[in-house]
Coordinates of C-alpha atoms and ligand atoms in Angstrom, one line a residue:
X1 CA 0.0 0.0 0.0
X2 CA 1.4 3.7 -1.0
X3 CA 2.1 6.1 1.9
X4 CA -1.3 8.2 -0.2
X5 CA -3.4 5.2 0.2
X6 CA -2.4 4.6 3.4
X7 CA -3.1 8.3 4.5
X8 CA -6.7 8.0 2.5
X9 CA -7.7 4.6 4.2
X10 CA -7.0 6.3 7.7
X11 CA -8.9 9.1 6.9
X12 CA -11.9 6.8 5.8
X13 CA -11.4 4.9 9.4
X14 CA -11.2 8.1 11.3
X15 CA -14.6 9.8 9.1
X16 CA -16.2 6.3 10.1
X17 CA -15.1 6.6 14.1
X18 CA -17.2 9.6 14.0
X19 CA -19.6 8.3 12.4
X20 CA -19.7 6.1 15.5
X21 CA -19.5 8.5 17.9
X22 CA -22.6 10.4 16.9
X23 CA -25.1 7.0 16.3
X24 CA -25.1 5.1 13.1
X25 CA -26.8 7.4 10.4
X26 CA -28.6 5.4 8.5
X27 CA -29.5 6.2 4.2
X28 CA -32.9 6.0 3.5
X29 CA -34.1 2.7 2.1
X30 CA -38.1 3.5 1.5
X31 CA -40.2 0.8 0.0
X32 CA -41.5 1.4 -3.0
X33 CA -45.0 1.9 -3.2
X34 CA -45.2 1.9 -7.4
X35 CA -46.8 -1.6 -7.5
X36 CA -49.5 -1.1 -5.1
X37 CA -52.9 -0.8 -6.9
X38 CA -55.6 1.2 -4.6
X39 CA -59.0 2.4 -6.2
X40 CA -59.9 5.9 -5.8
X41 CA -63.5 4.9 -4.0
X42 CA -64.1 1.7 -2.4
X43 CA -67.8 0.1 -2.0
X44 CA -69.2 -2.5 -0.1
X45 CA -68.4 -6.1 -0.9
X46 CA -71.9 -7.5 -0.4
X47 CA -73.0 -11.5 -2.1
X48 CA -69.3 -11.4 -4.1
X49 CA -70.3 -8.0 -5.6
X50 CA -69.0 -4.3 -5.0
X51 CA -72.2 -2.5 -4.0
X52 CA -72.5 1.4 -3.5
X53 CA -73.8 1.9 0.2
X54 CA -77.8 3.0 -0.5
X55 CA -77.0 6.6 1.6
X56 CA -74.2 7.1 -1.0
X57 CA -72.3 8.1 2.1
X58 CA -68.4 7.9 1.8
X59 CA -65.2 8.6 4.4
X60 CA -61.5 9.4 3.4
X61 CA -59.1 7.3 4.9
X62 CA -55.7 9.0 5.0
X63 CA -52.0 8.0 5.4
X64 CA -51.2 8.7 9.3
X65 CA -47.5 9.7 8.5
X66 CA -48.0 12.0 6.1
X67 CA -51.6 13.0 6.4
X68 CA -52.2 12.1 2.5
X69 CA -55.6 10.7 1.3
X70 CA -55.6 7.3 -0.2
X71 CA -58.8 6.5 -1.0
X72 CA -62.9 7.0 -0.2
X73 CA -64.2 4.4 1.7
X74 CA -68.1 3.4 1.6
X75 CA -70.3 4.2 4.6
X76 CA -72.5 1.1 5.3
X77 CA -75.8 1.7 6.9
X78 CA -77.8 -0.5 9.3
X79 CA -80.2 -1.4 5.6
X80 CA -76.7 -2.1 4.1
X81 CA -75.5 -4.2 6.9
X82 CA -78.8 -5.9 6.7
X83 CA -78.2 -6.8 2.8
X84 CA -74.9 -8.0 4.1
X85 CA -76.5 -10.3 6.9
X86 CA -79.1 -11.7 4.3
X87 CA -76.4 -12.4 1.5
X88 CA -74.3 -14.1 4.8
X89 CA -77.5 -16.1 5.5
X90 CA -78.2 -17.0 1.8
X91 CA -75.1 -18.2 1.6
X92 CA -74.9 -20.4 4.4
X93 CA -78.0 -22.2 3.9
X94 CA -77.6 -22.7 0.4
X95 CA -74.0 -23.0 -0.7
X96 CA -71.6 -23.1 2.1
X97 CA -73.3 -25.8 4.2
X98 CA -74.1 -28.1 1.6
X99 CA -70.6 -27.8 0.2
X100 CA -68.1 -30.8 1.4
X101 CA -65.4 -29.8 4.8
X102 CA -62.4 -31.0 2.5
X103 CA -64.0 -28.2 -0.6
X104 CA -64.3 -25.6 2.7
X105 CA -60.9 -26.1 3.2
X106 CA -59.8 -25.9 -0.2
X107 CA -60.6 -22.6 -0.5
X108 CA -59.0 -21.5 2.5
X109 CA -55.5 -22.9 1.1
X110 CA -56.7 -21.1 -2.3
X111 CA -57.2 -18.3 -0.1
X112 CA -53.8 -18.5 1.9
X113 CA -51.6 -18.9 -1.3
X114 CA -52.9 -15.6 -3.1
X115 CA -52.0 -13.6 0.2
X116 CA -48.5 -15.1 -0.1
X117 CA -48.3 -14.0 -3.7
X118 CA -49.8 -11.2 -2.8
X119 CA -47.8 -10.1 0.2
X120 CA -45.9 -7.0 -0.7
X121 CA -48.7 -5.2 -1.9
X122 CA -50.9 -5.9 1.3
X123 CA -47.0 -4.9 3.3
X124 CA -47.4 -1.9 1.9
X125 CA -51.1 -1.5 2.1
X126 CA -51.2 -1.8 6.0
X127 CA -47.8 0.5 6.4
X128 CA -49.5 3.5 4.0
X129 CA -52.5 3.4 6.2
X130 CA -52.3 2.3 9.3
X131 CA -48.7 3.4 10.0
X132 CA -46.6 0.7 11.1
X133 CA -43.1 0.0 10.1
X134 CA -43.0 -1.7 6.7
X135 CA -40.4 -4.3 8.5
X136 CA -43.2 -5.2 10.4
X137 CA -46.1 -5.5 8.2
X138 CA -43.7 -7.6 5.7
X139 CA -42.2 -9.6 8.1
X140 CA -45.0 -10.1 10.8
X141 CA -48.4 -9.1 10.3
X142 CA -49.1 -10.1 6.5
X143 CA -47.0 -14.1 7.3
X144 CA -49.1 -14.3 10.2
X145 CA -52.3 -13.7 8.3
X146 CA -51.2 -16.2 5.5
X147 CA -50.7 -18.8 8.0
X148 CA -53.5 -18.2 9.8
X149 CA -55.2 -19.2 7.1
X150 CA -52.8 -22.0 5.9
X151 CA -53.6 -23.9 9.5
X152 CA -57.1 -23.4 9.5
X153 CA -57.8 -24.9 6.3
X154 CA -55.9 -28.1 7.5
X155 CA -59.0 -28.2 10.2
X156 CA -61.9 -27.9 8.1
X157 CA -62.1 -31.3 7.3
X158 CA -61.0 -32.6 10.7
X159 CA -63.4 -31.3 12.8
X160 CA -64.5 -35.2 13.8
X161 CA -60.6 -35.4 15.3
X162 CA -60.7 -31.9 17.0
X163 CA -63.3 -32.5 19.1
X164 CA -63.6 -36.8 19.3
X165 CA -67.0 -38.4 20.3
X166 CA -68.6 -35.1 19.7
X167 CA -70.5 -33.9 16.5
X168 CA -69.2 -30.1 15.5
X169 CA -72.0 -28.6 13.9
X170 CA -71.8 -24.4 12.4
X171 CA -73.8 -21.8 13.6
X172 CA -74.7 -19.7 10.7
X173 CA -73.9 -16.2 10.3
X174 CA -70.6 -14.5 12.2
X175 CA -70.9 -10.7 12.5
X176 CA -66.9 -9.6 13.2
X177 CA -65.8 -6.3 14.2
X178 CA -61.7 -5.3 14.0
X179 CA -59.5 -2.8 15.2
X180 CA -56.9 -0.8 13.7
X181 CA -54.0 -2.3 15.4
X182 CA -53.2 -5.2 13.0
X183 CA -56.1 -5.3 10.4
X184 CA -54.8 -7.5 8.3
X185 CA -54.3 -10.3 10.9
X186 CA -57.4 -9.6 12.4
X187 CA -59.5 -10.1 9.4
X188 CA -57.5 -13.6 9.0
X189 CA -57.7 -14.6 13.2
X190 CA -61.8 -13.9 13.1
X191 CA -62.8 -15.2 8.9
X192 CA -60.2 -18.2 9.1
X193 CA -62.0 -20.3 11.7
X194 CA -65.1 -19.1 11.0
X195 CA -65.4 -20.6 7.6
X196 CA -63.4 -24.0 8.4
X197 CA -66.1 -24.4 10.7
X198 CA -69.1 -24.1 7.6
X199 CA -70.0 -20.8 9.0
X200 CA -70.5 -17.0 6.7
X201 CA -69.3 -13.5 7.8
X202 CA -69.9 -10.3 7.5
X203 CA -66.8 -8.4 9.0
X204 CA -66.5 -5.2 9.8
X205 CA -62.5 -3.6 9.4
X206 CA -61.8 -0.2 11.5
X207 CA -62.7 3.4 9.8
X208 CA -58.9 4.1 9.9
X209 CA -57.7 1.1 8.2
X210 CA -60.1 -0.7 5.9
X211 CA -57.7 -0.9 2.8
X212 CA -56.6 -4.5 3.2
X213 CA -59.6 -6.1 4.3
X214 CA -61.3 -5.2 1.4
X215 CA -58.3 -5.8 -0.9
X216 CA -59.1 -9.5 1.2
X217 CA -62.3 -9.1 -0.6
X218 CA -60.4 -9.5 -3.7
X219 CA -58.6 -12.4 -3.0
X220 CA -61.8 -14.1 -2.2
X221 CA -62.9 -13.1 -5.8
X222 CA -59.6 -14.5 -7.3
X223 CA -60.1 -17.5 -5.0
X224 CA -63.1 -18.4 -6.2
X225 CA -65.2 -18.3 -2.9
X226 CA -68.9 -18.4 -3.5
X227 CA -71.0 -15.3 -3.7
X228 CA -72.3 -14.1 0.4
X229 CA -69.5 -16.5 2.4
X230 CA -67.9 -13.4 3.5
X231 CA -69.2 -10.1 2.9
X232 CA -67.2 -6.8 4.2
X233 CA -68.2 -3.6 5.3
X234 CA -67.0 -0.4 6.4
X235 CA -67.6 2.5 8.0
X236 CA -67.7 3.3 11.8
X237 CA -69.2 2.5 15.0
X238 CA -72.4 2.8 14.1
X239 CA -71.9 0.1 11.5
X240 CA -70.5 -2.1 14.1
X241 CA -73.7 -1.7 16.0
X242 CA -76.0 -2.7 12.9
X243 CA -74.3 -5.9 13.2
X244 CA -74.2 -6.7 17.2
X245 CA -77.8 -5.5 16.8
X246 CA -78.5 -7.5 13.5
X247 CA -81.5 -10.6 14.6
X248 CA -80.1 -12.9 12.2
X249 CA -76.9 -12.8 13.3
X250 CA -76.0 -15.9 15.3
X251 CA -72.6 -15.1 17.0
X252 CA -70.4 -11.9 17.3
X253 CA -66.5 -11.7 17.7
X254 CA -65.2 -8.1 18.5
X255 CA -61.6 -7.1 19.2
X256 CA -61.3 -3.5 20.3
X257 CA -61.7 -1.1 23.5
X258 CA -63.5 -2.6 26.9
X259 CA -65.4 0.5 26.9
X260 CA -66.6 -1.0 23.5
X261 CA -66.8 -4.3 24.1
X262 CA -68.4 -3.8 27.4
X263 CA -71.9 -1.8 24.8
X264 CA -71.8 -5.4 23.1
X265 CA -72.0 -7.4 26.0
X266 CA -74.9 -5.6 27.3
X267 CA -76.8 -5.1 23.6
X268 CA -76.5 -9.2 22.8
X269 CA -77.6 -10.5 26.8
X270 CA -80.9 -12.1 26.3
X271 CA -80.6 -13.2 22.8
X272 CA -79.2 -16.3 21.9
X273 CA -76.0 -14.7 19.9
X274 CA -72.5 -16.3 20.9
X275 CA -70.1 -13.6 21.8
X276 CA -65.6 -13.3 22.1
X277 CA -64.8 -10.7 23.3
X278 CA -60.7 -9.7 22.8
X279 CA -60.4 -6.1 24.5
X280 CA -57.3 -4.5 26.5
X281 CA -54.7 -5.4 28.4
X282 CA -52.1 -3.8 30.8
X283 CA -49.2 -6.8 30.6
X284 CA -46.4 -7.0 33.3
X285 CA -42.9 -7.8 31.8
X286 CA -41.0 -8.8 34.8
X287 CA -37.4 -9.1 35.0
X288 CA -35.3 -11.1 37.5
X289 CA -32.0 -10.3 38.6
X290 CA -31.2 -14.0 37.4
X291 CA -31.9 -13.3 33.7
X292 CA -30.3 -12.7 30.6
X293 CA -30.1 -8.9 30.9
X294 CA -29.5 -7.9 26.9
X295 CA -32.1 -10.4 25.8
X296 CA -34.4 -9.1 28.3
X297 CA -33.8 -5.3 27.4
X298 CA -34.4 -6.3 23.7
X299 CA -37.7 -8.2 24.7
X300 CA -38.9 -5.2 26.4
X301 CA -38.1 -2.5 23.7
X302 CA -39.9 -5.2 21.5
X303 CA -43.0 -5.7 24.2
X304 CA -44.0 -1.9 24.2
X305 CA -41.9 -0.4 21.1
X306 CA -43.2 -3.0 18.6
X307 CA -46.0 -1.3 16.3
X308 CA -45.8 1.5 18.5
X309 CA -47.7 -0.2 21.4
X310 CA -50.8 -0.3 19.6
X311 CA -50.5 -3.7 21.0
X312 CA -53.2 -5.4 23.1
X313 CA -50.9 -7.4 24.8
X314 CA -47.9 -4.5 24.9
X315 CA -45.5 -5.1 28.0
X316 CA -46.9 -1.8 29.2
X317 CA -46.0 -2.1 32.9
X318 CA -42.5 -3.5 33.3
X319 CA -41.0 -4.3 36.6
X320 CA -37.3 -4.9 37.3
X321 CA -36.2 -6.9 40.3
X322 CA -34.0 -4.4 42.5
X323 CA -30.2 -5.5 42.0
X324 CA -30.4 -5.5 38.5
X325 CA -32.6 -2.7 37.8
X326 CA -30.0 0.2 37.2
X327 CA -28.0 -1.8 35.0
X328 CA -31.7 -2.6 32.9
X329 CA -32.8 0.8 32.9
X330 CA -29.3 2.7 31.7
X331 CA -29.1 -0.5 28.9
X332 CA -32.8 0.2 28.2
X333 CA -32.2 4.1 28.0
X334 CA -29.1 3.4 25.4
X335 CA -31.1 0.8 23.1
X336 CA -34.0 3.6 23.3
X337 CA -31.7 6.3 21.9
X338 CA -30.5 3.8 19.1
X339 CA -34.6 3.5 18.2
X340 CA -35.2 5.1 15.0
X341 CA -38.6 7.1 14.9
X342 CA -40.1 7.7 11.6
X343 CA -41.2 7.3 8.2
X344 CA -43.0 3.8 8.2
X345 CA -42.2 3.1 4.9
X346 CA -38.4 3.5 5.5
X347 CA -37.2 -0.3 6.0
X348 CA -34.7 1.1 8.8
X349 CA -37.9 2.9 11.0
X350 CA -38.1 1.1 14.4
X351 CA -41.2 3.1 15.5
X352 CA -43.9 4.1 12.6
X353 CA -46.2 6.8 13.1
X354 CA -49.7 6.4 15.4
X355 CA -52.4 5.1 13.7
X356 CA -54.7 8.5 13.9
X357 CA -54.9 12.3 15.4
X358 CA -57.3 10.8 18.4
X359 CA -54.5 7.7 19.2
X360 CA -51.8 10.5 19.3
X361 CA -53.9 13.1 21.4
X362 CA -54.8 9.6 23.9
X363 CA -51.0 9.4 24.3
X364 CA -49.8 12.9 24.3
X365 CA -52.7 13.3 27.4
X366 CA -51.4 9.7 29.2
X367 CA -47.9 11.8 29.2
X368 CA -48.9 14.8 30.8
X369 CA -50.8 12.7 33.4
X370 CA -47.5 10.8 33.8
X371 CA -45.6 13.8 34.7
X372 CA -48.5 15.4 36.9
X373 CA -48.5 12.0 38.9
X374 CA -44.9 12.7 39.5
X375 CA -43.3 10.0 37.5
X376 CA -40.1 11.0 36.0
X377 CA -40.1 10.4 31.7
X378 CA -38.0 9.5 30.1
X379 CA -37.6 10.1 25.9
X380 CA -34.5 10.1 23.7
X381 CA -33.3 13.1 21.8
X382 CA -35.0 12.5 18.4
X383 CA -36.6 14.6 15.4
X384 CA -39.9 13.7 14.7
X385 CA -41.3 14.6 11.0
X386 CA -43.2 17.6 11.1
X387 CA -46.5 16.1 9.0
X388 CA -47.9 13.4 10.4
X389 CA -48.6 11.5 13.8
X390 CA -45.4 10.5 16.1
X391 CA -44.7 10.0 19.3
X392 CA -41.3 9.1 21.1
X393 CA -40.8 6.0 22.7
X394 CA -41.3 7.1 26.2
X395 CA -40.1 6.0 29.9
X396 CA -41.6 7.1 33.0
X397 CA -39.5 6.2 36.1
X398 CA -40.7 5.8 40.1
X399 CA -43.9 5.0 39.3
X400 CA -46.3 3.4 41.6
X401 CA -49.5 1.1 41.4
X402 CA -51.7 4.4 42.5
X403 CA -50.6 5.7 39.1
X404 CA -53.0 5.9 36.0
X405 CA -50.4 5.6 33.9
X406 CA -49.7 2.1 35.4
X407 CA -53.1 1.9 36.0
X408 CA -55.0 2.3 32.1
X409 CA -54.0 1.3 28.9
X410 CA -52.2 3.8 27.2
X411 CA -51.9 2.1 23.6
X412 CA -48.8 3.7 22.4
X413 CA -45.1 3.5 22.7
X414 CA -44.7 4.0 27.0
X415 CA -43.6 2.3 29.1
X416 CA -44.4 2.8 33.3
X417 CA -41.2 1.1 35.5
X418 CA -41.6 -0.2 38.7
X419 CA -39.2 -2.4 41.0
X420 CA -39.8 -5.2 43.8
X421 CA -38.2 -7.4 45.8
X422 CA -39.5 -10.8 45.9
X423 CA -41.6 -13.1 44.0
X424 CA -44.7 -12.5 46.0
X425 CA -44.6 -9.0 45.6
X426 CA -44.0 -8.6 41.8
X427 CA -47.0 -11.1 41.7
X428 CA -49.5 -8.7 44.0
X429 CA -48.4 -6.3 41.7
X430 CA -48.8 -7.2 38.2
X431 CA -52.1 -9.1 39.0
X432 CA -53.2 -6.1 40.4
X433 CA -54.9 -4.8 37.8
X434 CA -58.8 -4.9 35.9
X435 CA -56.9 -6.7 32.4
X436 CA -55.9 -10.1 32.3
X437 CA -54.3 -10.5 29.2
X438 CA -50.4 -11.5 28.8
X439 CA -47.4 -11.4 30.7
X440 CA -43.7 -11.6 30.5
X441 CA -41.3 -13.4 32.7
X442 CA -37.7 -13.1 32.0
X443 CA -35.7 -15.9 34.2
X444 CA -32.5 -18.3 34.2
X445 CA -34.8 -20.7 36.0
X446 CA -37.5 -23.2 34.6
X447 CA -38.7 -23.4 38.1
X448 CA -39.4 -19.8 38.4
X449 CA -41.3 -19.7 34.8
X450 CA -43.7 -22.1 35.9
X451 CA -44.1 -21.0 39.5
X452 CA -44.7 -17.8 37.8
X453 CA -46.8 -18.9 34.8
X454 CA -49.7 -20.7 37.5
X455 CA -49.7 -17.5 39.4
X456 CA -49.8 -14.6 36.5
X457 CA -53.5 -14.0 36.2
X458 CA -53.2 -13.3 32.3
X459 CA -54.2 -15.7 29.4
X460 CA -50.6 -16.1 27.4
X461 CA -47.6 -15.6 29.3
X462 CA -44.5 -15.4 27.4
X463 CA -41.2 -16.9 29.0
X464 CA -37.9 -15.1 27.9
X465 CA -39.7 -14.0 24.7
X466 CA -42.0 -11.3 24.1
X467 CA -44.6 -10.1 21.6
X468 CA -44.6 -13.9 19.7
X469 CA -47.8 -15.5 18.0
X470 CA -48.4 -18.5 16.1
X471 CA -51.5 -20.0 14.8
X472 CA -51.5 -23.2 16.8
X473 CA -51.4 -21.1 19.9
X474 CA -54.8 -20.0 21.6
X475 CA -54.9 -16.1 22.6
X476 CA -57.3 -14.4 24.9
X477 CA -57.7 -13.2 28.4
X478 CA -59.0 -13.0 31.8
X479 CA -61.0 -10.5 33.4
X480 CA -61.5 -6.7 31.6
X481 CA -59.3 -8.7 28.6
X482 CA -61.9 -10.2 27.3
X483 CA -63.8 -13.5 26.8
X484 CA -62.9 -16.9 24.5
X485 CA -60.0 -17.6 22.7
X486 CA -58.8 -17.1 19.0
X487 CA -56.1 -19.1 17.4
X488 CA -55.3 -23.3 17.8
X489 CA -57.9 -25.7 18.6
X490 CA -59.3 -23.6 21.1
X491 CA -60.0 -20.8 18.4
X492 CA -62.3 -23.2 16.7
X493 CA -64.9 -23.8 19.3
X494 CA -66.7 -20.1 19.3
X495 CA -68.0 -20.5 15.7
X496 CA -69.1 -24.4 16.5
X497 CA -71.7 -26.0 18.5
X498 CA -70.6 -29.4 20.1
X499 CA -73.8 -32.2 20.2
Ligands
LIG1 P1 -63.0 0.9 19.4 O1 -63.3 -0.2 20.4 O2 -63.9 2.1 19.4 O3 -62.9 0.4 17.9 C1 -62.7 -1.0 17.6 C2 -63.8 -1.4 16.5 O4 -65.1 -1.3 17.1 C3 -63.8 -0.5 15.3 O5 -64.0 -1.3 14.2 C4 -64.9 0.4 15.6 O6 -65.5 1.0 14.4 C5 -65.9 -0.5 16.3 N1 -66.9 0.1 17.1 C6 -66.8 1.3 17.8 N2 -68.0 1.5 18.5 C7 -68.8 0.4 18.3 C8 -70.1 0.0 18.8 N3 -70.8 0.8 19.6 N4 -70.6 -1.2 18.4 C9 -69.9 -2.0 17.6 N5 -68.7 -1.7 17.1 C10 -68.1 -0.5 17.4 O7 -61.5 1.4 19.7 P2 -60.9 2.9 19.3 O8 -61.9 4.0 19.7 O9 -60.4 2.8 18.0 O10 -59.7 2.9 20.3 C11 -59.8 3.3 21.7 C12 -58.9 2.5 22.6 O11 -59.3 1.2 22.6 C13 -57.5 2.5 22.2 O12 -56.8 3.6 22.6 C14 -57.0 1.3 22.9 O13 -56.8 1.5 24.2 C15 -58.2 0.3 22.8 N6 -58.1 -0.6 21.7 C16 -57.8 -1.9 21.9 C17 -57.6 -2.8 20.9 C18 -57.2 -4.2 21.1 O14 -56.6 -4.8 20.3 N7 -57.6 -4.8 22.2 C19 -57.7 -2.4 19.5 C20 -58.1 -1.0 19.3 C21 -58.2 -0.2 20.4
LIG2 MG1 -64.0 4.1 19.9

């Protein structure tokens, strides 16, 4: 090497050390939206056909990170929900319960091989609208949904072994009504089971994110399904209530707010309607001294970072055994500041943008109320964009139980530390609380994890790992969480009777 080279190559090493020195800087790497194929105006998809809602009443819905409108969506009335319900019903008694299991379950394969082919454009689809890192919807929400689908269809025609000595028999119509959190996924968790058990739909996607449920709707086309098995449509709450209130429904399944849930459970007592309920949660991530301490800090920036905590089962309240907990919360602090905040399209972003202006005003409030309280926050010095809805990822130090911030479900990226001493403290304290959901528990010992694991009042507990799903696995709660179970075997049984 010449004396030059040598003096260039030093000069690249030393550039690079400051690099270092200041955080990694990242160049842009922004998906390309250019093969993505939205309609200007979406209408309902009613009996396999794209009807115009009959008060001609249309929303925008509108990128969250840069405030952009994609597209009009269709307003469905309670008279359009009840063409829905009637094309559901037609449906069931005429095509979908005379067809064979092993035909049902055809078409869900079918139906789980186009979203596969299909999977960048709905990647994209969710990220434009609903906000979350591209990295996620590619590699997490639009697999699971596939799959979802993939492991339900192996059911449909095995319903005799699922359930042995007992005859599974449908229900008939399943009104569904999804958040914006995962839409996607939650249009495959609620239509999957439902139709490998001989049951029709009518599903109901959030106003802020109804894109990919009704580009769904176009993979049942391509897929062949017959006309009325599942029928989508939009609009807001008070389409949601046209279906909870709909007579001919015969079972709802709602994911969403208690406060919500809690309006279904009271409008569907006295009638015959089956009802799942999946609403809130305020999960405990609980560190022992004895545990892997990196892996741990990883699994909680991934327990309340991921998808911006719009996350039912977000590791909200996390709680740090005392020896260890300065080490965890100075290594937690240092991954934060390494968390990039931004463009959800950007393959790099770690934290997208919030889903809407209401979710962001929600948080913004909860932070204020943090600091009131007295808790000390926590955020790393980052540039948010200027359009669009972000919110730092958030720490709030000596809190206590008293505290609504440790206390209600904050949905967004924050995260409420507290510490304790022993087992049977840490176990008063993250049971104390009106969810039931999930919980973390982050151990060298196996002994531990399952002492821990019988006590945790919360329906999936995740050992050492954080934030993972999988179809086989049931998911649900306890208490203010919620009602039934989605996914696996257990996932099944809502949209069966057993004689
Ligand atoms: P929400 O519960 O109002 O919305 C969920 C779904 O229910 C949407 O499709 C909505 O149109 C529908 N809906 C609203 N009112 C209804 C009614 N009376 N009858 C039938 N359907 C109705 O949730 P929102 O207002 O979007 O979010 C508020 C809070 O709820 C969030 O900040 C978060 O704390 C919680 N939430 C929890 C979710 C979860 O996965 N468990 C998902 C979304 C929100
Ligand atoms: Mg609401």
């Amino acid at each position: 090497m010449s004396k030059k080279q040598d003096k260039t190559q030093k000069a690249a090493i030393a550039d690079l050390a400051l690099d270092f020195s200041s955080g990694f800087k990242y160049e842009p790497a922004p998906e390309s939206s250019s093969h993505v194929k939205l309609e200007k105006q979406y209408e309902l998809f009613i009996d396999g056909k794209w009807v115009a809602p009959i008060d001609e009443k249309y929303f925008e819905t509108t990128s969250p990170a840069t405030e952009q409108v994609l597209s009009r969506i269709a307003e469905a009335s309670a008279a359009d929900v009840d063409k829905a319900v009637k094309a559901a019903r037609n449906a069931y008694e005429n095509v979908w319960s005379k067809i064979s299991a092993k035909e049902r379950g055809k078409y869900l394969f079918r139906i789980a091989r186009i979203i596969q082919e299909k999977a960048r454009e709905f990647a994209v689809i969710e990220t434009m609208e609903g906000g979350k890192p591209i990295r996620e919807s590619r590699d997490i929400d639009v697999p699971l949904a596939a799959n979802h689908f993939f492991y339900y269809a192996g059911w449909a025609d095995k319903l005799e072994y699922a359930f042995p000595g007992k005859k599974a028999n449908s229900i008939g119509v399943a009104g569904q009504i999804i958040p914006w959190n995962f839409p996607l996924l939650m249009a495959a968790w609620k239509i999957a089971p439902a139709l490998a058990a001989g049951n029709t739909v009518v599903l109901k996607p959030a106003e802020t994110t109804s894109l990919t449920a009704l580009k769904l709707a176009e993979v049942f086309q391509e897929a062949g399904l017959p006309a009325g098995v599942v029928n989508i449509v939009t609009g807001a709450g008070a389409t949601g209530a046209a279906i909870v209130n709909h007579p001919d429904v015969n079972k709802i399944a709602f994911t969403g707010s208690t406060d919500v849930g809690k309006i279904i459970q009271k409008a569907i007592a006295g009638t015959n309607k089956k009802l799942t309920l999946e609403l809130g949660g305020k999960a405990a991530n609980i560190i022992f001294e004895d545990a892997a301490i990196d892996q741990a800090v990883e699994g909680i920036v991934n327990g309340i970072f991921f998808n911006q905590g719009h996350v039912c089962c977000a590791g909200s309240r996390l709680f740090v055994q005392e020896g260890v907990a300065d080490k965890v919360i100075k290594k937690l602090k240092d991954r934060m500041k390494s968390l990039i905040v931004g463009d959800p399209m950007d393959k790099n972003t770690d934290i997208g943008a919030i889903n809407s202006k209401e979710q962001l005003k929600k948080i913004n409030d909860y932070l204020k109320i943090g600091v009131n309280e007295g808790a000390e926050i926590f955020q790393p010095a980052c540039t948010l964009p200027k359009k669009g809805y972000f919110c730092a990822p958030t720490l709030f130090l000596h809190t206590s139980q008293s505290h609504r911030i440790v206390q209600e479900e904050i949905f967004g990226p924050v995260l409420a530390i507290q510490t304790f001493r022993t087992v049977e403290e840490v176990l008063e304290k993250a049971n104390n609380t009106p969810y039931g959901l999930s919980a973390g528990v982050w151990t060298d010992k196996g002994s531990k994890i399952f002492n821990m694991t019988t006590k945790l009042k919360a329906g999936v507990v995740w050992a050492n790992t954080y934030n993972k799903f999988d179809p086989a696995s049931p998911f649900g709660g306890y208490k203010e969480s919620g009602i039934g179970r989605e996914g696996g075997l257990h996932g099944l049984l809502p949209y069966l009777s057993l004689s």
